[in-house]
Amino acid sequence: MGSMVFIRGDRLAAALDRLAERFDLWVPAAASRGGGAIRFVRYLSGTTPVLDRLTALSPKEAVQPQVEPLLRFKTIKGEGSRESDRLVVDDRIEVKPTLVFGCRPCDARAVQLSDRVFLEGPYLDVYYRARRESTLLAALVCREGDSACFCSAVGGGPADTAGGDLRIIPLEGGLVLEALQERGELLLEGWSEAATEAEGAEARRVVEEVSGWRMGDLETRGSIEDFKKRFQDRDYWRDVAERCLSCGICTFVCPTCYCFTITDEKKDLEGERLRSWDSCMFYQYSLEASGHNPRPTRLDRYRNRVGHKFSYFPEKYDGQLSCTGCGRCVRFCPVSIDIRRAVAGLKENVCECA
Ligand code: SF4
Ligand code: SF4
């Protein structure tokens, strides 16, 4: 295990205040004063982090903002005809050192999966790279899974370290913060409250305990081929997707979904080029300029979503599934469509979890 510090429960606010001086700090917290859903918010002194509940949205917003300006443009009017006008473009990328504190291991793993898409090529996304290089993830060892979670079935687990720079281990009376990567070690350098031997031992015990938990019993081996065999079975896809409303919620809450669209917003002589989250569950997403739509029905679009997570992506990226089993699409689908049922059915098994 890497370096460890211990943050006593009554000193967490002071520790977060200190971190917020160095980082744009994101923590899970109630979205409004009255409570409500837990989501990642920018920490301000006095924000109460909520570490014992699952978040509605993942922290992917820290590296893939819902709306992100790619460039700003302005027309400088010339003296004469339009030919004398000049277009000024500002494409500077402005990012701040960022720390996501208290995401779950499934969300840190999701960022690692997005890295493959945006950083491995053939196209390098310089906007994503800038944010990613300045973003650290401190993932909280998970002790609050629910019946929608299935991280163990897709390669993760409650104490998974994939994608994390630091790991947060909840103990009685406080949190152990453990460095997993060099960036995590650097963050802990000079931290005065090193964990005692007893705290380190207890942290190790907790990690060992939750590592043995099995979250979800979905069988995903062979999903690449299983999906291909089922691809043409429209009765099957109709059965699993007929209730779908094309609302897109499953994609917006998903930490591994990264569809986006680009629009120019202009007022008078100035404007911005914006990148915004989009959803492959929308009819318009795949609508081509000719009027043709290769995925015209909800069935086609839901099949594509399952195929992307469990067949296309792993086929391209060394077998890695593009699903971390966070369970959000299961929890938040308004008509209770369960992706585990769709995946289990690829093998014509009966899913116990539906
Ligand atoms: S959340 Fe459910 S209803 Fe909405 S698009 Fe996804 S599968 Fe369809
Ligand atoms: S597909 Fe569903 S369970 Fe899998 S990562 Fe996305 S939201 Fe989570």
Short mmCIF file of C-alpha atoms and ligand atoms in Angstrom, two decimals:
data_model
loop_
_atom_site.label_atom_id
_atom_site.label_comp_id
_atom_site.label_asym_id
_atom_site.label_seq_id
_atom_site.Cartn_x
_atom_site.Cartn_y
_atom_site.Cartn_z
CA MET A 1 0.00 0.00 0.00
CA GLY A 2 1.16 3.60 -0.63
CA SER A 3 1.56 6.44 1.86
CA MET A 4 -1.41 6.90 4.16
CA VAL A 5 -2.76 9.78 6.17
CA PHE A 6 -5.68 9.72 8.60
CA ILE A 7 -8.33 12.44 8.58
CA ARG A 8 -10.37 12.45 11.76
CA GLY A 9 -14.08 12.93 11.17
CA ASP A 10 -14.14 16.23 13.05
CA ARG A 11 -11.20 17.49 10.97
CA LEU A 12 -12.58 16.61 7.55
CA ALA A 13 -13.90 20.12 6.90
CA ALA A 14 -10.51 21.66 7.71
CA ALA A 15 -8.76 19.13 5.45
CA LEU A 16 -11.15 19.90 2.59
CA ASP A 17 -10.67 23.64 3.14
CA ARG A 18 -6.93 23.09 2.77
CA LEU A 19 -7.36 21.02 -0.39
CA ALA A 20 -9.69 23.65 -1.85
CA GLU A 21 -6.86 26.17 -1.63
CA ARG A 22 -4.87 24.06 -4.08
CA PHE A 23 -7.59 22.47 -6.21
CA ASP A 24 -10.91 23.02 -7.84
CA LEU A 25 -12.37 20.50 -5.40
CA TRP A 26 -15.44 18.38 -6.23
CA VAL A 27 -17.26 16.44 -3.54
CA PRO A 28 -20.54 14.51 -3.39
CA ALA A 29 -23.18 16.66 -1.70
CA ALA A 30 -26.91 17.32 -1.73
CA ALA A 31 -27.84 19.20 -4.87
CA SER A 32 -29.94 21.70 -2.93
CA ARG A 33 -30.14 22.98 0.62
CA GLY A 34 -33.27 21.03 1.31
CA GLY A 35 -31.48 17.78 0.43
CA GLY A 36 -32.49 15.83 -2.65
CA ALA A 37 -30.23 13.85 -4.96
CA ILE A 38 -26.54 13.59 -4.20
CA ARG A 39 -24.28 14.77 -6.98
CA PHE A 40 -20.80 16.18 -7.35
CA VAL A 41 -20.54 19.87 -6.58
CA ARG A 42 -17.68 22.30 -6.38
CA TYR A 43 -16.62 22.45 -2.76
CA LEU A 44 -16.96 25.76 -0.97
CA SER A 45 -16.03 26.14 2.67
CA GLY A 46 -19.05 24.88 4.60
CA THR A 47 -20.19 22.35 1.99
CA THR A 48 -21.11 19.11 3.73
CA PRO A 49 -19.79 16.15 1.77
CA VAL A 50 -22.11 13.14 1.71
CA LEU A 51 -19.91 10.06 1.60
CA ASP A 52 -22.38 7.40 2.71
CA ARG A 53 -24.80 7.56 -0.23
CA LEU A 54 -24.43 6.80 -3.91
CA THR A 55 -24.46 9.79 -6.24
CA ALA A 56 -27.11 10.30 -8.91
CA LEU A 57 -24.55 11.59 -11.41
CA SER A 58 -20.97 10.46 -11.73
CA PRO A 59 -18.11 12.96 -11.56
CA LYS A 60 -17.42 12.62 -15.30
CA GLU A 61 -18.41 16.27 -15.52
CA ALA A 62 -14.98 17.16 -14.08
CA VAL A 63 -13.28 15.89 -17.24
CA GLN A 64 -16.21 16.06 -19.67
CA PRO A 65 -18.28 19.11 -18.76
CA GLN A 66 -21.95 19.04 -19.72
CA VAL A 67 -21.27 22.14 -21.80
CA GLU A 68 -17.74 23.14 -22.67
CA PRO A 69 -16.57 26.09 -24.78
CA LEU A 70 -14.05 24.87 -27.38
CA LEU A 71 -13.31 28.31 -28.74
CA ARG A 72 -14.58 31.87 -28.82
CA PHE A 73 -14.84 33.96 -31.97
CA LYS A 74 -15.44 37.57 -32.79
CA THR A 75 -15.83 39.48 -36.04
CA ILE A 76 -13.96 42.78 -36.20
CA LYS A 77 -15.73 44.95 -38.77
CA GLY A 78 -13.47 46.38 -41.44
CA GLU A 79 -13.83 49.80 -42.98
CA GLY A 80 -15.31 48.70 -46.29
CA SER A 81 -17.01 45.57 -47.65
CA ARG A 82 -17.44 42.25 -45.78
CA GLU A 83 -14.12 41.10 -47.23
CA SER A 84 -12.41 43.62 -44.99
CA ASP A 85 -13.97 42.02 -41.86
CA ARG A 86 -11.57 40.04 -39.68
CA LEU A 87 -12.41 36.92 -37.65
CA VAL A 88 -10.54 36.61 -34.35
CA VAL A 89 -10.50 33.16 -32.76
CA ASP A 90 -9.48 32.46 -29.17
CA ASP A 91 -8.93 28.72 -28.69
CA ARG A 92 -7.02 28.78 -25.42
CA ILE A 93 -7.88 25.90 -23.12
CA GLU A 94 -8.28 27.03 -19.54
CA VAL A 95 -8.16 24.35 -16.87
CA LYS A 96 -7.44 24.38 -13.15
CA PRO A 97 -5.85 21.68 -10.99
CA THR A 98 -8.85 19.61 -9.96
CA LEU A 99 -9.46 16.98 -7.30
CA VAL A 100 -12.52 14.75 -7.24
CA PHE A 101 -12.83 13.62 -3.63
CA GLY A 102 -15.12 10.73 -2.80
CA CYS A 103 -16.12 9.25 -6.14
CA ARG A 104 -16.69 5.50 -6.09
CA PRO A 105 -14.25 3.00 -7.61
CA CYS A 106 -16.68 2.35 -10.49
CA ASP A 107 -16.51 6.04 -11.42
CA ALA A 108 -12.71 6.21 -11.31
CA ARG A 109 -12.62 3.12 -13.53
CA ALA A 110 -15.01 4.87 -15.92
CA VAL A 111 -12.61 7.79 -16.32
CA GLN A 112 -9.86 5.32 -17.14
CA LEU A 113 -12.09 3.86 -19.86
CA SER A 114 -12.78 7.31 -21.29
CA ASP A 115 -9.02 7.92 -21.37
CA ARG A 116 -8.72 5.14 -23.90
CA VAL A 117 -11.20 6.81 -26.21
CA PHE A 118 -9.98 10.37 -25.95
CA LEU A 119 -6.25 9.86 -25.45
CA GLU A 120 -5.25 6.68 -27.25
CA GLY A 121 -6.03 7.82 -30.74
CA PRO A 122 -6.40 7.76 -33.62
CA TYR A 123 -7.79 11.18 -32.65
CA LEU A 124 -6.36 12.91 -29.62
CA ASP A 125 -8.84 15.14 -27.84
CA VAL A 126 -6.76 18.06 -26.58
CA TYR A 127 -9.59 19.47 -24.47
CA TYR A 128 -10.10 16.21 -22.65
CA ARG A 129 -6.35 15.76 -22.26
CA ALA A 130 -5.94 19.17 -20.67
CA ARG A 131 -8.62 18.45 -18.08
CA ARG A 132 -7.55 14.89 -17.46
CA GLU A 133 -3.92 15.77 -16.88
CA SER A 134 -4.90 18.24 -14.22
CA THR A 135 -7.55 16.06 -12.53
CA LEU A 136 -6.87 13.71 -9.63
CA LEU A 137 -9.38 11.13 -8.48
CA ALA A 138 -9.68 10.06 -4.86
CA ALA A 139 -12.05 7.07 -4.85
CA LEU A 140 -13.90 6.00 -1.73
CA VAL A 141 -13.86 2.30 -0.88
CA CYS A 142 -17.48 1.33 -1.28
CA ARG A 143 -19.52 0.01 1.63
CA GLU A 144 -22.94 1.16 0.46
CA GLY A 145 -23.73 -0.82 -2.67
CA ASP A 146 -27.37 -1.46 -3.51
CA SER A 147 -29.28 -4.02 -5.54
CA ALA A 148 -28.55 -2.17 -8.80
CA CYS A 149 -24.75 -2.35 -8.38
CA PHE A 150 -22.84 -5.00 -10.34
CA CYS A 151 -19.24 -3.77 -10.42
CA SER A 152 -17.76 -7.20 -9.67
CA ALA A 153 -19.45 -8.64 -12.77
CA VAL A 154 -17.66 -6.22 -15.10
CA GLY A 155 -14.11 -6.35 -13.77
CA GLY A 156 -14.32 -3.89 -10.88
CA GLY A 157 -15.06 -4.18 -7.19
CA PRO A 158 -15.79 -2.15 -4.05
CA ALA A 159 -12.07 -1.51 -3.44
CA ASP A 160 -10.97 -1.42 -7.10
CA THR A 161 -8.05 0.93 -7.73
CA ALA A 162 -8.39 1.36 -11.53
CA GLY A 163 -8.21 5.01 -12.53
CA GLY A 164 -7.70 6.34 -9.00
CA ASP A 165 -4.79 8.47 -7.81
CA LEU A 166 -5.80 8.03 -4.20
CA ARG A 167 -8.05 5.72 -2.27
CA ILE A 168 -10.23 6.80 0.64
CA ILE A 169 -10.86 4.10 3.21
CA PRO A 170 -13.64 4.82 5.70
CA LEU A 171 -12.83 3.78 9.26
CA GLU A 172 -14.59 4.28 12.56
CA GLY A 173 -13.96 7.93 13.41
CA GLY A 174 -12.40 9.09 10.17
CA LEU A 175 -10.94 8.40 6.76
CA VAL A 176 -7.63 6.99 5.65
CA LEU A 177 -6.33 8.61 2.49
CA GLU A 178 -3.95 6.32 0.65
CA ALA A 179 -1.77 7.23 -2.34
CA LEU A 180 -2.16 4.85 -5.29
CA GLN A 181 -0.15 6.74 -7.90
CA GLU A 182 2.72 9.19 -7.93
CA ARG A 183 0.30 12.09 -8.21
CA GLY A 184 -1.39 10.83 -5.07
CA GLU A 185 1.95 10.60 -3.26
CA LEU A 186 2.69 14.19 -4.22
CA LEU A 187 -0.64 15.31 -2.84
CA LEU A 188 0.06 13.65 0.51
CA GLU A 189 3.59 15.05 0.77
CA GLY A 190 3.90 17.29 3.80
CA TRP A 191 0.52 16.18 5.21
CA SER A 192 1.00 16.23 8.96
CA GLU A 193 -1.48 13.54 10.03
CA ALA A 194 0.25 10.30 8.91
CA ALA A 195 -1.84 7.21 9.67
CA THR A 196 -0.71 5.27 12.73
CA GLU A 197 0.20 1.61 12.43
CA ALA A 198 -3.15 0.64 13.92
CA GLU A 199 -5.06 2.86 11.45
CA GLY A 200 -3.03 1.43 8.54
CA ALA A 201 -3.78 -2.12 9.70
CA GLU A 202 -7.49 -1.34 10.04
CA ALA A 203 -7.51 0.22 6.56
CA ARG A 204 -5.94 -2.91 5.13
CA ARG A 205 -8.53 -5.04 6.90
CA VAL A 206 -11.40 -3.00 5.48
CA VAL A 207 -9.96 -3.20 1.96
CA GLU A 208 -9.53 -6.94 2.29
CA GLU A 209 -13.04 -7.37 3.61
CA VAL A 210 -14.83 -5.44 0.85
CA SER A 211 -12.58 -6.91 -1.84
CA GLY A 212 -14.24 -10.21 -1.06
CA TRP A 213 -17.73 -8.88 -1.71
CA ARG A 214 -19.35 -9.93 -4.92
CA MET A 215 -21.53 -7.17 -6.32
CA GLY A 216 -23.85 -8.55 -8.98
CA ASP A 217 -23.83 -12.02 -10.47
CA LEU A 218 -24.15 -11.19 -14.15
CA GLU A 219 -22.10 -13.40 -16.47
CA THR A 220 -20.36 -11.16 -19.01
CA ARG A 221 -17.75 -13.53 -20.43
CA GLY A 222 -18.25 -14.00 -24.14
CA SER A 223 -20.50 -10.95 -24.48
CA ILE A 224 -18.78 -9.80 -27.69
CA GLU A 225 -19.81 -12.93 -29.55
CA ASP A 226 -23.11 -13.37 -27.70
CA PHE A 227 -24.15 -9.90 -28.82
CA LYS A 228 -23.26 -10.57 -32.44
CA LYS A 229 -25.34 -13.74 -32.41
CA ARG A 230 -28.32 -11.85 -31.01
CA PHE A 231 -27.87 -8.79 -33.19
CA GLN A 232 -30.48 -9.73 -35.79
CA ASP A 233 -32.97 -11.11 -33.30
CA ARG A 234 -35.45 -8.23 -33.45
CA ASP A 235 -37.99 -10.07 -31.33
CA TYR A 236 -35.39 -10.22 -28.57
CA TRP A 237 -34.52 -6.53 -28.77
CA ARG A 238 -38.18 -5.59 -28.99
CA ASP A 239 -38.78 -7.56 -25.84
CA VAL A 240 -35.99 -5.85 -23.85
CA ALA A 241 -36.51 -2.34 -25.23
CA GLU A 242 -40.19 -1.99 -26.06
CA ARG A 243 -40.90 0.20 -23.03
CA CYS A 244 -38.01 2.56 -23.80
CA LEU A 245 -39.06 6.21 -24.00
CA SER A 246 -35.87 7.46 -25.71
CA CYS A 247 -35.50 9.87 -22.80
CA GLY A 248 -31.71 9.53 -22.71
CA ILE A 249 -31.51 9.40 -18.90
CA CYS A 250 -29.50 6.17 -18.99
CA THR A 251 -26.80 7.86 -21.06
CA PHE A 252 -26.67 11.10 -19.09
CA VAL A 253 -26.23 9.29 -15.77
CA CYS A 254 -23.75 6.79 -17.22
CA PRO A 255 -20.11 7.46 -16.29
CA THR A 256 -18.81 5.76 -19.44
CA CYS A 257 -21.11 7.39 -22.02
CA TYR A 258 -19.37 10.14 -23.93
CA CYS A 259 -21.54 11.07 -26.94
CA PHE A 260 -21.40 14.77 -27.63
CA THR A 261 -22.56 17.35 -30.12
CA ILE A 262 -20.98 20.63 -31.19
CA THR A 263 -22.90 23.83 -31.82
CA ASP A 264 -21.99 27.44 -32.51
CA GLU A 265 -23.85 29.98 -30.36
CA LYS A 266 -23.62 33.49 -31.75
CA LYS A 267 -24.96 36.88 -30.70
CA ASP A 268 -24.25 39.87 -32.88
CA LEU A 269 -20.56 39.75 -33.79
CA GLU A 270 -19.39 37.33 -31.08
CA GLY A 271 -19.91 33.72 -30.30
CA GLU A 272 -18.70 30.45 -28.88
CA ARG A 273 -18.29 26.93 -30.21
CA LEU A 274 -19.72 24.63 -27.55
CA ARG A 275 -19.41 20.93 -26.97
CA SER A 276 -22.39 19.47 -25.05
CA TRP A 277 -23.40 16.03 -23.86
CA ASP A 278 -25.61 14.22 -26.34
CA SER A 279 -27.33 10.85 -26.24
CA CYS A 280 -27.32 7.99 -28.74
CA MET A 281 -30.78 7.15 -27.39
CA PHE A 282 -32.21 10.18 -29.21
CA TYR A 283 -33.63 9.78 -32.73
CA GLN A 284 -31.81 12.92 -33.87
CA TYR A 285 -28.42 11.67 -32.72
CA SER A 286 -27.96 9.31 -35.66
CA LEU A 287 -30.11 11.24 -38.16
CA GLU A 288 -28.03 11.98 -41.22
CA ALA A 289 -28.24 15.14 -43.34
CA SER A 290 -29.75 13.09 -46.17
CA GLY A 291 -32.73 12.25 -43.96
CA HIS A 292 -31.62 8.63 -43.54
CA ASN A 293 -31.38 7.33 -40.01
CA PRO A 294 -29.43 4.10 -39.47
CA ARG A 295 -30.99 3.70 -36.00
CA PRO A 296 -34.55 4.86 -36.55
CA THR A 297 -36.32 2.92 -33.78
CA ARG A 298 -35.90 2.70 -30.01
CA LEU A 299 -35.09 -0.95 -30.48
CA ASP A 300 -32.14 -0.05 -32.76
CA ARG A 301 -30.87 2.54 -30.35
CA TYR A 302 -31.13 0.40 -27.25
CA ARG A 303 -29.41 -2.46 -29.07
CA ASN A 304 -26.63 -0.05 -29.99
CA ARG A 305 -26.24 1.02 -26.36
CA VAL A 306 -25.90 -2.56 -25.15
CA GLY A 307 -23.64 -3.41 -28.09
CA HIS A 308 -21.36 -0.49 -27.43
CA LYS A 309 -20.85 -1.41 -23.78
CA PHE A 310 -20.56 -5.17 -24.17
CA SER A 311 -19.37 -5.85 -27.71
CA TYR A 312 -17.99 -2.98 -29.81
CA PHE A 313 -15.93 -1.34 -27.08
CA PRO A 314 -14.35 -4.53 -25.70
CA GLU A 315 -13.65 -5.70 -29.22
CA LYS A 316 -11.66 -2.54 -29.81
CA TYR A 317 -10.04 -2.21 -26.37
CA ASP A 318 -8.56 -5.56 -25.31
CA GLY A 319 -11.77 -7.02 -23.98
CA GLN A 320 -12.52 -4.14 -21.57
CA LEU A 321 -16.25 -3.68 -21.13
CA SER A 322 -17.49 -0.12 -21.33
CA CYS A 323 -19.70 -0.57 -18.30
CA THR A 324 -18.50 -0.30 -14.72
CA GLY A 325 -21.63 -1.74 -13.15
CA CYS A 326 -22.41 1.50 -11.31
CA GLY A 327 -26.11 0.66 -11.64
CA ARG A 328 -27.26 4.20 -12.43
CA CYS A 329 -29.04 3.31 -15.67
CA VAL A 330 -30.90 0.62 -13.73
CA ARG A 331 -31.78 2.96 -10.85
CA PHE A 332 -32.92 5.89 -12.94
CA CYS A 333 -34.63 4.45 -16.02
CA PRO A 334 -38.20 5.75 -15.68
CA VAL A 335 -39.64 2.53 -17.11
CA SER A 336 -37.34 0.13 -15.21
CA ILE A 337 -35.35 -1.20 -18.14
CA ASP A 338 -32.48 -3.20 -16.67
CA ILE A 339 -29.33 -3.54 -18.77
CA ARG A 340 -28.43 -6.68 -16.82
CA ARG A 341 -31.52 -8.37 -18.20
CA ALA A 342 -30.53 -7.43 -21.76
CA VAL A 343 -26.99 -8.74 -21.25
CA ALA A 344 -28.03 -11.91 -19.44
CA GLY A 345 -30.53 -12.62 -22.20
CA LEU A 346 -27.76 -12.60 -24.79
CA LYS A 347 -26.94 -16.02 -23.43
CA GLU A 348 -30.60 -16.91 -23.15
CA ASN A 349 -30.18 -17.20 -19.42
CA VAL A 350 -32.82 -16.08 -17.02
CA CYS A 351 -31.46 -13.08 -15.08
CA GLU A 352 -32.05 -13.44 -11.34
CA CYS A 353 -31.68 -9.71 -10.86
CA ALA A 354 -34.53 -8.35 -12.98
S1 SF4 B 1 -33.48 5.62 -19.36
FE1 SF4 B 1 -34.79 3.89 -19.94
S2 SF4 B 1 -36.49 4.83 -21.09
FE2 SF4 B 1 -34.84 6.37 -20.99
S3 SF4 B 1 -33.67 6.05 -22.91
FE3 SF4 B 1 -32.66 4.82 -21.32
S4 SF4 B 1 -33.59 2.77 -21.50
FE4 SF4 B 1 -34.94 4.21 -22.60
S1 SF4 B 2 -24.25 1.10 -18.56
FE1 SF4 B 2 -25.42 1.50 -16.67
S2 SF4 B 2 -24.40 0.25 -15.08
FE2 SF4 B 2 -23.00 0.38 -16.84
S3 SF4 B 2 -21.63 2.12 -16.34
FE3 SF4 B 2 -23.33 2.93 -17.60
S4 SF4 B 2 -24.90 3.63 -16.11
FE4 SF4 B 2 -23.43 2.31 -15.01
#
